[in-house]
Amino acid sequence: MKKIVIVGGGTGGTILANNLARRLATELASNQVRITMLSATDKHMYQPGLLYVAFGRMAAEDLYQDQRSLLEPGITFHVDPVKTFDLEHNRVETQAGVSHAYDYLVICTGSRPNPESVPGLAEHANHVYTLEAAQKTFAALQQFKGGRVAIVTGVPHKCPMVPLELTFMMHDYFKDRAMLDQVEFYYTYPIGRLHSLENVGKWAQREFDKLGINYETLFNAKEVDGAKQQVHSEEGSVLDYDLLITVPPHNGMSVILENELGAGGWIPTDPATLQMQGTENVFVLGDTTNIPISKAGSTAHYEAETLGENLSTLVRQGTMVRAYEGKVFCFIEAGKDRATYASFDYLHPPQPQSPTQMIHWFKLAYNKLYWNSVRGLL
Amino acid sequence: MSDSQRVDARNSFCPGPLMELIAAMKLAKVGDELEVLSTDKGSAHDIPEWIAKVGHELLGTREEDGVYYIQVRKSK
Ligand SMILES: Cc1cc2nc3c(=O)[nH]c(=O)nc-3n(C[C@H](O)[C@H](O)[C@H](O)COP(=O)(O)OP(=O)(O)OC[C@H]3O[C@@H](n4cnc5c(N)ncnc54)[C@H](O)[C@@H]3O)c2cc1C
C-alpha cells in the first residue's frame, strides 16, 4: 500500500487531498493507496473573508466550515498537528505521539502573521490576519474620529493585494460616513513603487492620485513609538499616525523552524516540481514554500492541482507528468463596489483592467464558491 | 557563498526581487553576504537604491545571459 500523508488542512491541503482522492478512487477503494490528512483544527477558515469582517460586511460564523465535511469520504482525517518531521525515516510524529509512515509527504502548514517582529507594531497597529485582529480593526474604524490613517506593510506577507484593498475599502468606508474631509490616507510600501506587480502599481498610483491618497515608497517599519504615535522606518523616515493599519510581516509555522526545515519557516522548494529541495518524496504547497511567488490561496490552488496530477502518476507509473508554471490569479477589491484582478505566471506579468462592478460581484460570488472550490467541484 | 545566502528571485513578478531581498535580509546576520538573482531589469536599479537608502553595502552587480547578479552585505 502507498501511503500519502498531507500535513495541513487549509486551502492547499484540502484541494490536493480531494483531487488525489478522485484521481486515485480505484486504488483507495482497493486499499492500494491511503491518503491521510493531519491538521491543527477541525474548522476550515475562509481567510479572505477576514478583510470583510474588518468592515462589518461578513460575520465570524460566515468564515468557517467543518473540515471533515469538505473532504472526500476516502480520506483519513485527524486533528492532531505534526510535531516532528523525521524525513530520514519517512515518518512524522504528531502532538498526540502517533507516528505516521509515508511514501509521499506533502507539507502545507501555511504561514502566520508575526507583527511581534517589529517593536511596537503588535501593540499599536491594527490588522486583519486573525479573526480577533479583524474584529478589533472594525471597532477601531468605527471609533475613529478623523486624522491620519497610515498603512504600513511588512515583508514577507500573505496575499499581496491586501495593502491596496484595505486602503481602497477604508477610503469608501469613510466616504460613506461623510468623513473624507477629516481623514488623510497615508499608504506606504516596502519597495520603490506602490505594488510589487509593476502594472498594478501604476494602476494604483493613478487611482490614489484621483482619490487624494498620499503615499511613500521604500518604507520598511523598524519600530513603532506608540506614545508619540510615530513609525520609524529602516530607511530613516518618521511617519506620524492617528490610526495605524498594518499588513504584518509573516513567517512560516514554528513547527517548520523547530524541525529546521527552512529559515524563517519557509521550506526550500523546487519551483517546477514542488519537491522539497534535496528530497524525492517530500512536496511543499502554498504559503510554506520559499518559492518567490505570492503567498495566496490561488497559488496554493494551482500548485495543488499540479501536484494532484503528479502524485497520482507517481503512484501509478512512478513518474511525474507536469510542471507548475507559477500560475496565480488574484482579485483586487478597488473599493466597496468595484474590483479588478491580476493573473500571471512565472513568465507572463499581469495586465490589470479598470475596476468594474461586475468583477466585484464575481469576488463576492467567489466568497461563497470557495467551499466548492476546495471540495474540487470548480 | 553558501546556498542559504543566495536569493533566487528569477521569474518573480510578485513579490519580486527587492521584496525577496528585504525578507532575506531580515533573516540574515550583520556581516552576511547575500546574492540576489533576478531576471527583472528594474531590480538592477531598485536594489542598489534601497541598499544605499538603508545603509547596507553593495558589493557588486553583473549581468549574464539576461540574469542580474547583485551582491550585498548586511551592515546593520
Ligand atoms: C485577510 C486575508 C485576505 C486574503 N485574501 C486572499 C485573496 O483574495 N486571494 C487569495 O488567493 N488569497 C488570499 N489570502 C491568502 C490565502 O488565504 C492563503 O494564502 C492560503 O490560505 C494559503 O493556503 P495554505 O494551504 O498554504 O495554508 P492555509 O490555508 O493557511 O492552511 C494551513 C493549514 O495547516 C494547518 N497546520 C498548521 N500547523 C500544523 C501542524 N503543525 N500540523 C498539521 N497541520 C498544521 C492549519 O490548521 C491549516 O489547516 C488572504 C489571506 C488573508 C489572511
PDB file of N, CA, C and O in Angstrom, chain A residues 29 37 47 72 74 79 105 107 125 138 145 147 163 205 215 220 227 245 247 251 253 266 274 296 299 333 357-358 372:
ATOM      1  N   ALA A  29     -10.219   2.553  -2.993  1.00  0.00           N
ATOM      2  CA  ALA A  29     -11.258   1.553  -2.693  1.00  0.00           C
ATOM      3  C   ALA A  29     -10.650   0.173  -2.486  1.00  0.00           C
ATOM      4  O   ALA A  29     -11.155  -0.619  -1.688  1.00  0.00           O
ATOM      5  N   MET A  37      -4.761  12.974   6.126  1.00  0.00           N
ATOM      6  CA  MET A  37      -4.540  14.403   6.370  1.00  0.00           C
ATOM      7  C   MET A  37      -4.417  14.643   7.868  1.00  0.00           C
ATOM      8  O   MET A  37      -5.273  14.228   8.642  1.00  0.00           O
ATOM      9  N   GLN A  47     -10.026  32.445   4.795  1.00  0.00           N
ATOM     10  CA  GLN A  47      -9.235  33.585   5.297  1.00  0.00           C
ATOM     11  C   GLN A  47      -9.526  34.911   4.578  1.00  0.00           C
ATOM     12  O   GLN A  47      -9.538  35.968   5.224  1.00  0.00           O
ATOM     13  N   GLU A  72     -13.418  14.392   0.633  1.00  0.00           N
ATOM     14  CA  GLU A  72     -13.957  13.167   0.023  1.00  0.00           C
ATOM     15  C   GLU A  72     -13.953  12.047   1.073  1.00  0.00           C
ATOM     16  O   GLU A  72     -13.029  11.979   1.904  1.00  0.00           O
ATOM     17  N   GLY A  74     -13.101   8.971   1.191  1.00  0.00           N
ATOM     18  CA  GLY A  74     -11.972   8.031   1.315  1.00  0.00           C
ATOM     19  C   GLY A  74     -10.765   8.570   2.077  1.00  0.00           C
ATOM     20  O   GLY A  74      -9.821   7.826   2.368  1.00  0.00           O
ATOM     21  N   VAL A  79      -7.410  15.459  13.500  1.00  0.00           N
ATOM     22  CA  VAL A  79      -6.998  16.740  14.083  1.00  0.00           C
ATOM     23  C   VAL A  79      -5.924  16.393  15.108  1.00  0.00           C
ATOM     24  O   VAL A  79      -6.219  16.010  16.239  1.00  0.00           O
ATOM     25  N   LEU A 105       5.121  12.544   1.235  1.00  0.00           N
ATOM     26  CA  LEU A 105       4.711  13.506   2.253  1.00  0.00           C
ATOM     27  C   LEU A 105       4.475  14.854   1.581  1.00  0.00           C
ATOM     28  O   LEU A 105       5.258  15.276   0.721  1.00  0.00           O
ATOM     29  N   ILE A 107       3.775  18.875   2.675  1.00  0.00           N
ATOM     30  CA  ILE A 107       3.737  19.823   3.794  1.00  0.00           C
ATOM     31  C   ILE A 107       3.061  21.111   3.316  1.00  0.00           C
ATOM     32  O   ILE A 107       3.509  21.735   2.350  1.00  0.00           O
ATOM     33  N   ALA A 125      -0.686  48.666  16.242  1.00  0.00           N
ATOM     34  CA  ALA A 125      -1.280  48.649  14.899  1.00  0.00           C
ATOM     35  C   ALA A 125      -2.447  47.674  14.839  1.00  0.00           C
ATOM     36  O   ALA A 125      -2.508  46.709  15.603  1.00  0.00           O
ATOM     37  N   PHE A 138     -12.261  46.519  12.941  1.00  0.00           N
ATOM     38  CA  PHE A 138     -13.603  47.070  12.689  1.00  0.00           C
ATOM     39  C   PHE A 138     -13.991  48.055  13.796  1.00  0.00           C
ATOM     40  O   PHE A 138     -14.474  49.164  13.518  1.00  0.00           O
ATOM     41  N   LYS A 145     -12.206  59.125  14.878  1.00  0.00           N
ATOM     42  CA  LYS A 145     -12.837  60.447  14.807  1.00  0.00           C
ATOM     43  C   LYS A 145     -12.222  61.325  13.725  1.00  0.00           C
ATOM     44  O   LYS A 145     -12.598  62.483  13.560  1.00  0.00           O
ATOM     45  N   GLY A 147      -8.335  62.168  11.261  1.00  0.00           N
ATOM     46  CA  GLY A 147      -6.884  62.302  11.393  1.00  0.00           C
ATOM     47  C   GLY A 147      -6.210  61.465  10.314  1.00  0.00           C
ATOM     48  O   GLY A 147      -6.832  61.139   9.297  1.00  0.00           O
ATOM     49  N   PRO A 163      -2.738  45.105   1.030  1.00  0.00           N
ATOM     50  CA  PRO A 163      -2.418  46.517   1.313  1.00  0.00           C
ATOM     51  C   PRO A 163      -3.273  47.480   0.486  1.00  0.00           C
ATOM     52  O   PRO A 163      -3.809  48.466   1.024  1.00  0.00           O
ATOM     53  N   GLN A 205      -1.381  53.853  -8.530  1.00  0.00           N
ATOM     54  CA  GLN A 205      -0.919  55.243  -8.408  1.00  0.00           C
ATOM     55  C   GLN A 205      -1.926  56.203  -9.051  1.00  0.00           C
ATOM     56  O   GLN A 205      -2.255  57.240  -8.476  1.00  0.00           O
ATOM     57  N   TYR A 215       1.143  58.816  -0.509  1.00  0.00           N
ATOM     58  CA  TYR A 215       1.931  57.579  -0.432  1.00  0.00           C
ATOM     59  C   TYR A 215       3.417  57.860  -0.313  1.00  0.00           C
ATOM     60  O   TYR A 215       3.906  58.929  -0.685  1.00  0.00           O
ATOM     61  N   ASN A 220      10.066  50.576   5.134  1.00  0.00           N
ATOM     62  CA  ASN A 220      10.013  49.329   5.908  1.00  0.00           C
ATOM     63  C   ASN A 220      10.068  49.680   7.387  1.00  0.00           C
ATOM     64  O   ASN A 220      11.064  50.243   7.852  1.00  0.00           O
ATOM     65  N   ALA A 227       3.674  55.999  22.107  1.00  0.00           N
ATOM     66  CA  ALA A 227       3.429  57.214  22.888  1.00  0.00           C
ATOM     67  C   ALA A 227       3.384  58.433  21.974  1.00  0.00           C
ATOM     68  O   ALA A 227       2.526  59.305  22.120  1.00  0.00           O
ATOM     69  N   ILE A 245      -2.649  51.074  10.559  1.00  0.00           N
ATOM     70  CA  ILE A 245      -3.122  49.811   9.990  1.00  0.00           C
ATOM     71  C   ILE A 245      -1.912  49.110   9.397  1.00  0.00           C
ATOM     72  O   ILE A 245      -1.126  49.732   8.662  1.00  0.00           O
ATOM     73  N   VAL A 247      -0.207  45.551   7.388  1.00  0.00           N
ATOM     74  CA  VAL A 247      -0.191  44.213   6.812  1.00  0.00           C
ATOM     75  C   VAL A 247       1.084  43.626   7.397  1.00  0.00           C
ATOM     76  O   VAL A 247       2.184  43.979   6.966  1.00  0.00           O
ATOM     77  N   ASN A 251       5.773  34.815   8.958  1.00  0.00           N
ATOM     78  CA  ASN A 251       6.744  33.721   8.990  1.00  0.00           C
ATOM     79  C   ASN A 251       6.029  32.422   8.685  1.00  0.00           C
ATOM     80  O   ASN A 251       4.806  32.358   8.785  1.00  0.00           O
ATOM     81  N   MET A 253       5.273  28.429   9.856  1.00  0.00           N
ATOM     82  CA  MET A 253       4.865  27.962  11.181  1.00  0.00           C
ATOM     83  C   MET A 253       6.087  27.544  11.997  1.00  0.00           C
ATOM     84  O   MET A 253       7.098  27.093  11.448  1.00  0.00           O
ATOM     85  N   TRP A 266      10.169  28.913   6.039  1.00  0.00           N
ATOM     86  CA  TRP A 266       9.870  28.707   4.616  1.00  0.00           C
ATOM     87  C   TRP A 266      10.737  27.553   4.098  1.00  0.00           C
ATOM     88  O   TRP A 266      11.959  27.576   4.251  1.00  0.00           O
ATOM     89  N   LEU A 274       7.768  21.256  -7.146  1.00  0.00           N
ATOM     90  CA  LEU A 274       7.264  21.441  -5.787  1.00  0.00           C
ATOM     91  C   LEU A 274       7.862  20.437  -4.800  1.00  0.00           C
ATOM     92  O   LEU A 274       7.356  20.266  -3.688  1.00  0.00           O
ATOM     93  N   ALA A 296      -0.667  33.181  -1.665  1.00  0.00           N
ATOM     94  CA  ALA A 296      -2.095  33.404  -1.900  1.00  0.00           C
ATOM     95  C   ALA A 296      -2.799  32.068  -2.045  1.00  0.00           C
ATOM     96  O   ALA A 296      -2.188  31.058  -2.419  1.00  0.00           O
ATOM     97  N   THR A 299      -2.463  30.612  -5.468  1.00  0.00           N
ATOM     98  CA  THR A 299      -1.180  29.935  -5.695  1.00  0.00           C
ATOM     99  C   THR A 299      -1.279  28.496  -5.176  1.00  0.00           C
ATOM    100  O   THR A 299      -0.943  27.543  -5.881  1.00  0.00           O
ATOM    101  N   GLU A 333      -9.984  44.105  -4.760  1.00  0.00           N
ATOM    102  CA  GLU A 333     -11.103  44.987  -4.438  1.00  0.00           C
ATOM    103  C   GLU A 333     -10.597  46.426  -4.525  1.00  0.00           C
ATOM    104  O   GLU A 333      -9.608  46.785  -3.886  1.00  0.00           O
ATOM    105  N   GLN A 357     -17.910  46.926 -11.545  1.00  0.00           N
ATOM    106  CA  GLN A 357     -18.803  46.361 -10.540  1.00  0.00           C
ATOM    107  C   GLN A 357     -18.975  44.856 -10.765  1.00  0.00           C
ATOM    108  O   GLN A 357     -19.076  44.084  -9.809  1.00  0.00           O
ATOM    109  N   MET A 358     -18.937  44.469 -12.042  1.00  0.00           N
ATOM    110  CA  MET A 358     -19.094  43.048 -12.390  1.00  0.00           C
ATOM    111  C   MET A 358     -18.019  42.195 -11.707  1.00  0.00           C
ATOM    112  O   MET A 358     -18.314  41.140 -11.136  1.00  0.00           O
ATOM    113  N   ASN A 372     -16.960  25.246  -2.677  1.00  0.00           N
ATOM    114  CA  ASN A 372     -16.991  24.271  -3.780  1.00  0.00           C
ATOM    115  C   ASN A 372     -15.608  24.090  -4.381  1.00  0.00           C
ATOM    116  O   ASN A 372     -15.250  23.015  -4.832  1.00  0.00           O
TER     117      ASN A 372
END
